[in-house]
């Protein structure tokens, strides 16, 4: 009986290896497609690292499109918007700010002022603005105790 098992064992091992190989194969193209849909390895769709000092300077620079700067509308350090419908930016997540500016720039978000303000921003400028405003003290609040 042990002779038969010794003769069959290599065949079973070979069969198991074939089954595993069939399950894991998919070819190069399938792996490339999986990599294409994988989560990004950097934040904000690959924006470069932001510079807080450069962002602070840029936040006060008047844009050609509207003649306004970021702080003209969102207030000093992004926490004093001139209109209650404008968001406070100070202390917001840098990834969120960068993503929002990219969307305004690319036309995925539409706002009369922001779309034209963001249209000519480079990736580095977006990263710098996001780094600056995220580094400011947060005055963001949730809705607890509002009513």
XYZ file of N, CA and C in Angstrom:
441
model
N 0.819 -1.187 0.000
C 0.000 0.000 0.000
C 0.865 1.253 0.000
N 1.937 1.259 0.809
C 2.808 2.429 0.842
C 3.502 2.657 -0.485
N 3.707 1.610 -1.262
C 4.319 1.763 -2.584
C 3.384 2.540 -3.499
N 2.074 2.250 -3.433
C 1.097 2.961 -4.264
C 1.019 4.444 -3.860
N 1.060 4.729 -2.566
C 0.996 6.110 -2.084
C 2.235 6.876 -2.539
N 3.392 6.211 -2.458
C 4.621 6.871 -2.907
C 4.573 7.160 -4.400
N 3.916 6.334 -5.154
C 3.812 6.533 -6.600
C 2.797 7.631 -6.936
N 1.746 7.737 -6.151
C 0.684 8.708 -6.416
C 1.048 10.089 -5.868
N 1.794 10.193 -4.787
C 2.111 11.472 -4.134
C 2.713 12.491 -5.089
N 3.724 12.157 -5.902
C 4.256 13.168 -6.824
C 3.207 13.670 -7.820
N 2.327 12.792 -8.253
C 1.283 13.204 -9.187
C 0.308 14.168 -8.523
N -0.045 13.905 -7.263
C -0.945 14.802 -6.526
C -0.302 16.166 -6.285
N 0.969 16.158 -5.957
C 1.688 17.419 -5.747
C 1.735 18.221 -7.045
N 2.007 17.537 -8.144
C 2.045 18.217 -9.442
C 0.684 18.792 -9.787
N -0.390 18.045 -9.524
C -1.746 18.508 -9.792
C -2.076 19.733 -8.943
N -1.692 19.686 -7.669
C -1.931 20.823 -6.779
C -1.182 22.059 -7.260
N 0.046 21.879 -7.702
C 0.833 23.008 -8.220
C 0.190 23.608 -9.461
N -0.318 22.761 -10.344
C -1.002 23.239 -11.545
C -2.258 24.025 -11.186
N -3.003 23.528 -10.219
C -4.225 24.210 -9.788
C -3.902 25.580 -9.203
N -2.888 25.658 -8.378
C -2.482 26.945 -7.808
C -1.997 27.907 -8.880
N -1.239 27.387 -9.825
C -0.735 28.230 -10.905
C -1.885 28.764 -11.739
N -2.890 27.946 -11.994
C -4.053 28.380 -12.779
C -4.819 29.462 -12.053
N -4.926 29.351 -10.735
C -5.648 30.361 -9.953
C -4.919 31.690 -9.919
N -3.607 31.640 -9.900
C -2.855 32.882 -9.745
C -2.436 33.488 -11.068
N -2.572 32.780 -12.160
C -2.121 33.353 -13.429
C -3.161 34.315 -13.943
N -2.726 35.221 -14.727
C -3.626 36.195 -15.312
C -2.877 36.964 -16.359
N -1.623 36.732 -16.429
C -0.831 37.396 -17.446
C -0.437 38.791 -17.029
N 0.474 39.336 -17.788
C 0.995 40.678 -17.526
C -0.097 41.730 -17.644
N -0.963 41.591 -18.634
C -1.997 42.595 -18.868
C -2.943 42.757 -17.699
N -3.299 41.633 -17.068
C -4.206 41.705 -15.931
C -3.564 42.428 -14.764
N -2.277 42.162 -14.525
C -1.580 42.844 -13.432
C -1.449 44.332 -13.719
N -1.227 44.690 -14.964
C -1.131 46.103 -15.323
C -2.470 46.790 -15.096
N -3.567 46.108 -15.436
C -4.892 46.683 -15.219
C -5.168 46.858 -13.730
N -4.739 45.876 -12.905
C -4.915 46.000 -11.458
C -4.122 47.182 -10.919
N -2.902 47.365 -11.389
C -2.060 48.472 -10.927
C -2.667 49.810 -11.317
N -3.310 49.849 -12.486
C -3.919 51.099 -12.950
C -5.048 51.535 -12.030
N -5.755 50.584 -11.426
C -6.878 50.894 -10.555
C -6.513 50.862 -9.077
N -5.246 50.693 -8.768
C -4.798 50.651 -7.381
C -4.901 52.043 -6.766
N -4.970 52.089 -5.458
C -5.018 53.367 -4.753
C -3.745 54.152 -5.012
N -3.852 55.479 -5.108
C -2.655 56.287 -5.356
C -1.642 56.134 -4.229
N -0.384 56.205 -4.583
C 0.663 56.041 -3.585
C 1.064 57.374 -2.963
N 0.529 58.466 -3.468
C 0.797 59.764 -2.863
C -0.525 60.473 -2.648
N -0.511 61.476 -1.802
C -1.749 62.162 -1.478
C -2.135 63.138 -2.575
N -3.410 63.473 -2.571
C -3.967 64.468 -3.494
C -3.587 64.218 -4.937
N -3.727 62.996 -5.364
C -3.489 62.633 -6.767
C -2.086 63.002 -7.226
N -1.132 62.879 -6.315
C 0.255 63.068 -6.721
C 0.767 64.489 -6.662
N 0.130 65.355 -5.914
C 0.659 66.714 -5.770
C 2.016 66.666 -5.084
N 2.894 67.593 -5.442
C 4.198 67.638 -4.762
C 4.025 68.089 -3.314
N 5.083 67.979 -2.541
C 5.045 68.485 -1.174
C 4.863 69.994 -1.203
N 4.004 70.480 -0.325
C 3.744 71.913 -0.263
C 4.706 72.631 0.659
N 4.878 73.921 0.403
C 5.751 74.783 1.200
C 4.876 75.840 1.863
N 4.836 75.837 3.184
C 3.968 76.747 3.938
C 4.305 78.207 3.638
N 5.590 78.569 3.624
C 5.986 79.966 3.380
C 5.582 80.436 1.991
N 5.796 79.580 1.002
C 5.398 79.931 -0.370
C 3.882 80.052 -0.453
N 3.164 79.182 0.244
C 1.706 79.243 0.261
C 1.189 80.502 0.923
N 1.852 80.931 2.000
C 1.444 82.165 2.680
C 1.587 83.363 1.751
N 2.687 83.418 1.032
C 2.914 84.512 0.084
C 1.883 84.459 -1.048
N 1.645 83.279 -1.567
C 0.693 83.112 -2.664
C -0.732 83.452 -2.227
N -1.095 83.148 -0.987
C -2.444 83.419 -0.481
C -2.766 84.912 -0.466
N -1.737 85.752 -0.424
C -1.936 87.201 -0.419
C -1.733 87.838 -1.788
N -1.398 87.045 -2.784
C -1.145 87.542 -4.135
C -2.458 87.659 -4.896
N -2.690 88.829 -5.481
C -3.908 89.053 -6.257
C -3.869 88.229 -7.541
N -4.948 87.539 -7.820
C -5.051 86.756 -9.049
C -5.403 87.647 -10.225
N -4.859 87.322 -11.384
C -5.140 88.113 -12.583
C -6.607 88.023 -12.989
N -7.207 86.864 -12.817
C -8.569 86.638 -13.299
C -9.604 87.494 -12.573
N -9.458 87.648 -11.258
C -10.477 88.358 -10.480
C -9.943 89.583 -9.755
N -8.636 89.733 -9.672
C -8.058 90.835 -8.907
C -8.137 90.606 -7.407
N -8.494 89.405 -7.004
C -8.629 89.061 -5.592
C -7.548 88.075 -5.194
N -7.227 88.068 -3.903
C -6.333 87.040 -3.366
C -7.176 86.099 -2.512
N -6.587 85.004 -2.112
C -7.297 84.042 -1.253
C -7.780 84.724 0.027
N -6.882 85.500 0.659
C -7.222 86.114 1.943
C -8.227 87.249 1.787
N -8.375 87.798 0.583
C -9.402 88.825 0.379
C -10.793 88.257 0.633
N -11.010 87.020 0.248
C -12.331 86.399 0.397
C -12.441 85.489 1.621
N -11.372 84.760 1.936
C -11.421 83.790 3.028
C -10.878 84.353 4.339
N -10.328 85.545 4.296
C -9.843 86.183 5.499
C -8.420 85.790 5.855
N -7.874 86.556 6.768
C -6.520 86.309 7.239
C -6.430 84.884 7.778
N -5.461 84.155 7.316
C -5.222 82.771 7.708
C -6.394 81.849 7.377
N -7.297 82.308 6.512
C -8.397 81.469 6.049
C -9.534 81.297 7.024
N -9.588 82.117 8.082
C -10.594 81.920 9.127
C -11.604 83.052 9.267
N -11.624 83.989 8.344
C -12.569 85.108 8.441
C -13.155 85.425 7.066
N -13.979 84.514 6.523
C -14.543 84.757 5.201
C -15.428 85.999 5.183
N -15.424 86.692 4.045
C -16.212 87.923 3.927
C -17.697 87.624 3.729
N -18.018 86.388 3.434
C -19.404 85.983 3.227
C -19.609 84.682 4.009
N -20.741 84.567 4.664
C -21.004 83.377 5.486
C -21.057 82.091 4.661
N -21.268 82.206 3.364
C -21.308 81.002 2.518
C -19.925 80.556 2.080
N -18.901 81.375 2.316
C -17.531 81.011 1.951
C -16.940 80.164 3.073
N -16.209 79.128 2.730
C -15.680 78.242 3.777
C -14.484 78.823 4.523
N -14.342 78.371 5.753
C -13.120 78.628 6.505
C -12.106 77.592 6.050
N -10.913 78.034 5.716
C -9.879 77.141 5.204
C -8.836 76.789 6.254
N -8.662 77.638 7.245
C -7.643 77.427 8.267
C -7.856 76.118 9.003
N -6.820 75.286 9.047
C -6.870 74.028 9.764
C -7.544 72.894 9.007
N -7.999 73.167 7.791
C -8.611 72.113 6.973
C -7.522 71.145 6.524
N -7.867 69.915 6.213
C -6.892 68.938 5.741
C -6.269 69.415 4.430
N -4.943 69.328 4.338
C -4.229 69.738 3.124
C -4.682 68.926 1.915
N -4.901 67.635 2.099
C -5.354 66.792 0.989
C -6.694 67.282 0.445
N -7.596 67.646 1.340
C -8.911 68.126 0.915
C -8.771 69.443 0.151
N -7.996 70.371 0.702
C -7.816 71.668 0.036
C -7.188 71.496 -1.339
N -6.174 70.653 -1.419
C -5.521 70.405 -2.704
C -6.475 69.790 -3.703
N -7.254 68.833 -3.253
C -8.224 68.172 -4.134
C -9.272 69.172 -4.625
N -9.767 70.011 -3.732
C -10.778 71.002 -4.105
C -10.218 71.979 -5.140
N -9.003 72.468 -4.920
C -8.395 73.399 -5.884
C -8.166 72.735 -7.232
N -7.753 71.465 -7.216
C -7.592 70.738 -8.482
C -8.919 70.645 -9.214
N -9.985 70.383 -8.488
C -11.302 70.268 -9.114
C -11.770 71.601 -9.689
N -11.521 72.702 -8.995
C -11.854 74.020 -9.552
C -11.030 74.269 -10.813
N -9.757 73.965 -10.744
C -8.864 74.181 -11.885
C -9.293 73.361 -13.097
N -9.690 72.119 -12.868
C -10.024 71.207 -13.956
C -11.475 71.289 -14.409
N -12.275 72.148 -13.777
C -13.666 72.295 -14.172
C -14.601 71.259 -13.590
N -14.139 70.452 -12.638
C -14.993 69.451 -12.011
C -15.858 70.066 -10.912
N -15.440 71.207 -10.397
C -16.249 72.032 -9.495
C -16.414 73.366 -10.193
N -17.567 73.975 -9.986
C -17.815 75.240 -10.649
C -18.239 76.290 -9.631
N -17.556 77.407 -9.652
C -17.892 78.553 -8.808
C -17.415 79.785 -9.558
N -18.216 80.809 -9.580
C -17.908 81.999 -10.374
C -16.515 82.562 -10.106
N -16.105 82.632 -8.857
C -14.784 83.174 -8.537
C -13.705 82.098 -8.469
N -13.986 81.007 -7.773
C -12.953 79.995 -7.549
C -12.484 79.319 -8.833
N -13.383 79.070 -9.739
C -12.988 78.409 -10.990
C -11.966 79.242 -11.745
N -12.212 80.545 -11.841
C -11.259 81.405 -12.558
C -9.992 81.639 -11.741
N -10.090 81.681 -10.425
C -8.902 81.852 -9.577
C -7.962 80.652 -9.706
N -8.531 79.457 -9.759
C -7.723 78.234 -9.749
C -7.250 77.812 -11.139
N -7.850 78.334 -12.169
C -7.588 77.861 -13.531
C -6.111 77.829 -13.901
N -5.338 78.795 -13.491
C -3.929 78.870 -13.897
C -2.951 78.442 -12.806
N -3.448 77.874 -11.720
C -2.549 77.421 -10.658
C -1.811 76.157 -11.092
N -0.538 76.095 -10.769
C 0.250 74.888 -11.021
C 0.027 73.899 -9.883
N 0.450 72.664 -10.075
C 0.372 71.671 -8.999
C 1.139 72.148 -7.771
N 2.310 72.748 -7.982
C 3.112 73.219 -6.849
C 2.403 74.341 -6.105
N 1.782 75.261 -6.816
C 1.058 76.350 -6.159
C -0.125 75.812 -5.355
N -0.832 74.836 -5.910
C -1.946 74.222 -5.183
C -1.424 73.555 -3.912
N -0.342 72.825 -4.015
C 0.244 72.156 -2.844
C 0.698 73.175 -1.804
N 1.270 74.283 -2.248
C 1.740 75.320 -1.321
C 0.571 75.978 -0.595
N -0.498 76.308 -1.333
C -1.679 76.904 -0.702
C -2.308 75.935 0.295
N -2.410 74.681 -0.083
C -2.978 73.674 0.810
C -2.126 73.524 2.072
N -0.811 73.538 1.906
C 0.091 73.422 3.064
C -0.070 74.625 3.988
N -0.175 75.813 3.403
C -0.315 77.023 4.224
C -1.618 77.008 5.021
N -2.744 76.857 4.320
C -4.021 76.943 5.019
C -4.209 75.800 6.012
N -3.684 74.628 5.708
C -3.811 73.519 6.659
C -2.946 73.736 7.900
N -1.925 74.570 7.780
C -1.040 74.824 8.921
C -1.589 75.895 9.872
N -2.625 76.568 9.475
C -3.216 77.617 10.307
C -4.097 76.986 11.385
N -4.356 77.758 12.427
C -5.211 77.288 13.507
C -6.612 77.022 12.965
N -7.193 75.940 13.395
C -8.521 75.580 12.918
C -9.604 76.271 13.717
N -10.572 76.800 13.015
C -11.790 77.297 13.639
C -12.990 76.518 13.108
N -12.701 75.353 12.528
C -13.766 74.509 12.006
C -14.555 73.926 13.171
N -15.847 73.872 13.012
C -16.713 73.346 14.071
C -17.696 72.367 13.459
N -18.159 71.437 14.283
C -19.250 70.558 13.840
C -20.578 71.183 14.258
N -21.662 70.487 14.065
C -22.978 71.044 14.320
C -23.529 70.721 15.712
N -22.694 70.156 16.592
C -23.148 69.878 17.944
C -23.525 71.167 18.678
N -24.705 71.187 19.266
C -25.131 72.345 20.036
C -25.655 73.499 19.203
N -25.836 73.323 17.920
C -26.327 74.421 17.073
C -27.791 74.694 17.356
N -28.576 73.639 17.592
C -30.008 73.843 17.827
C -30.359 73.578 19.249
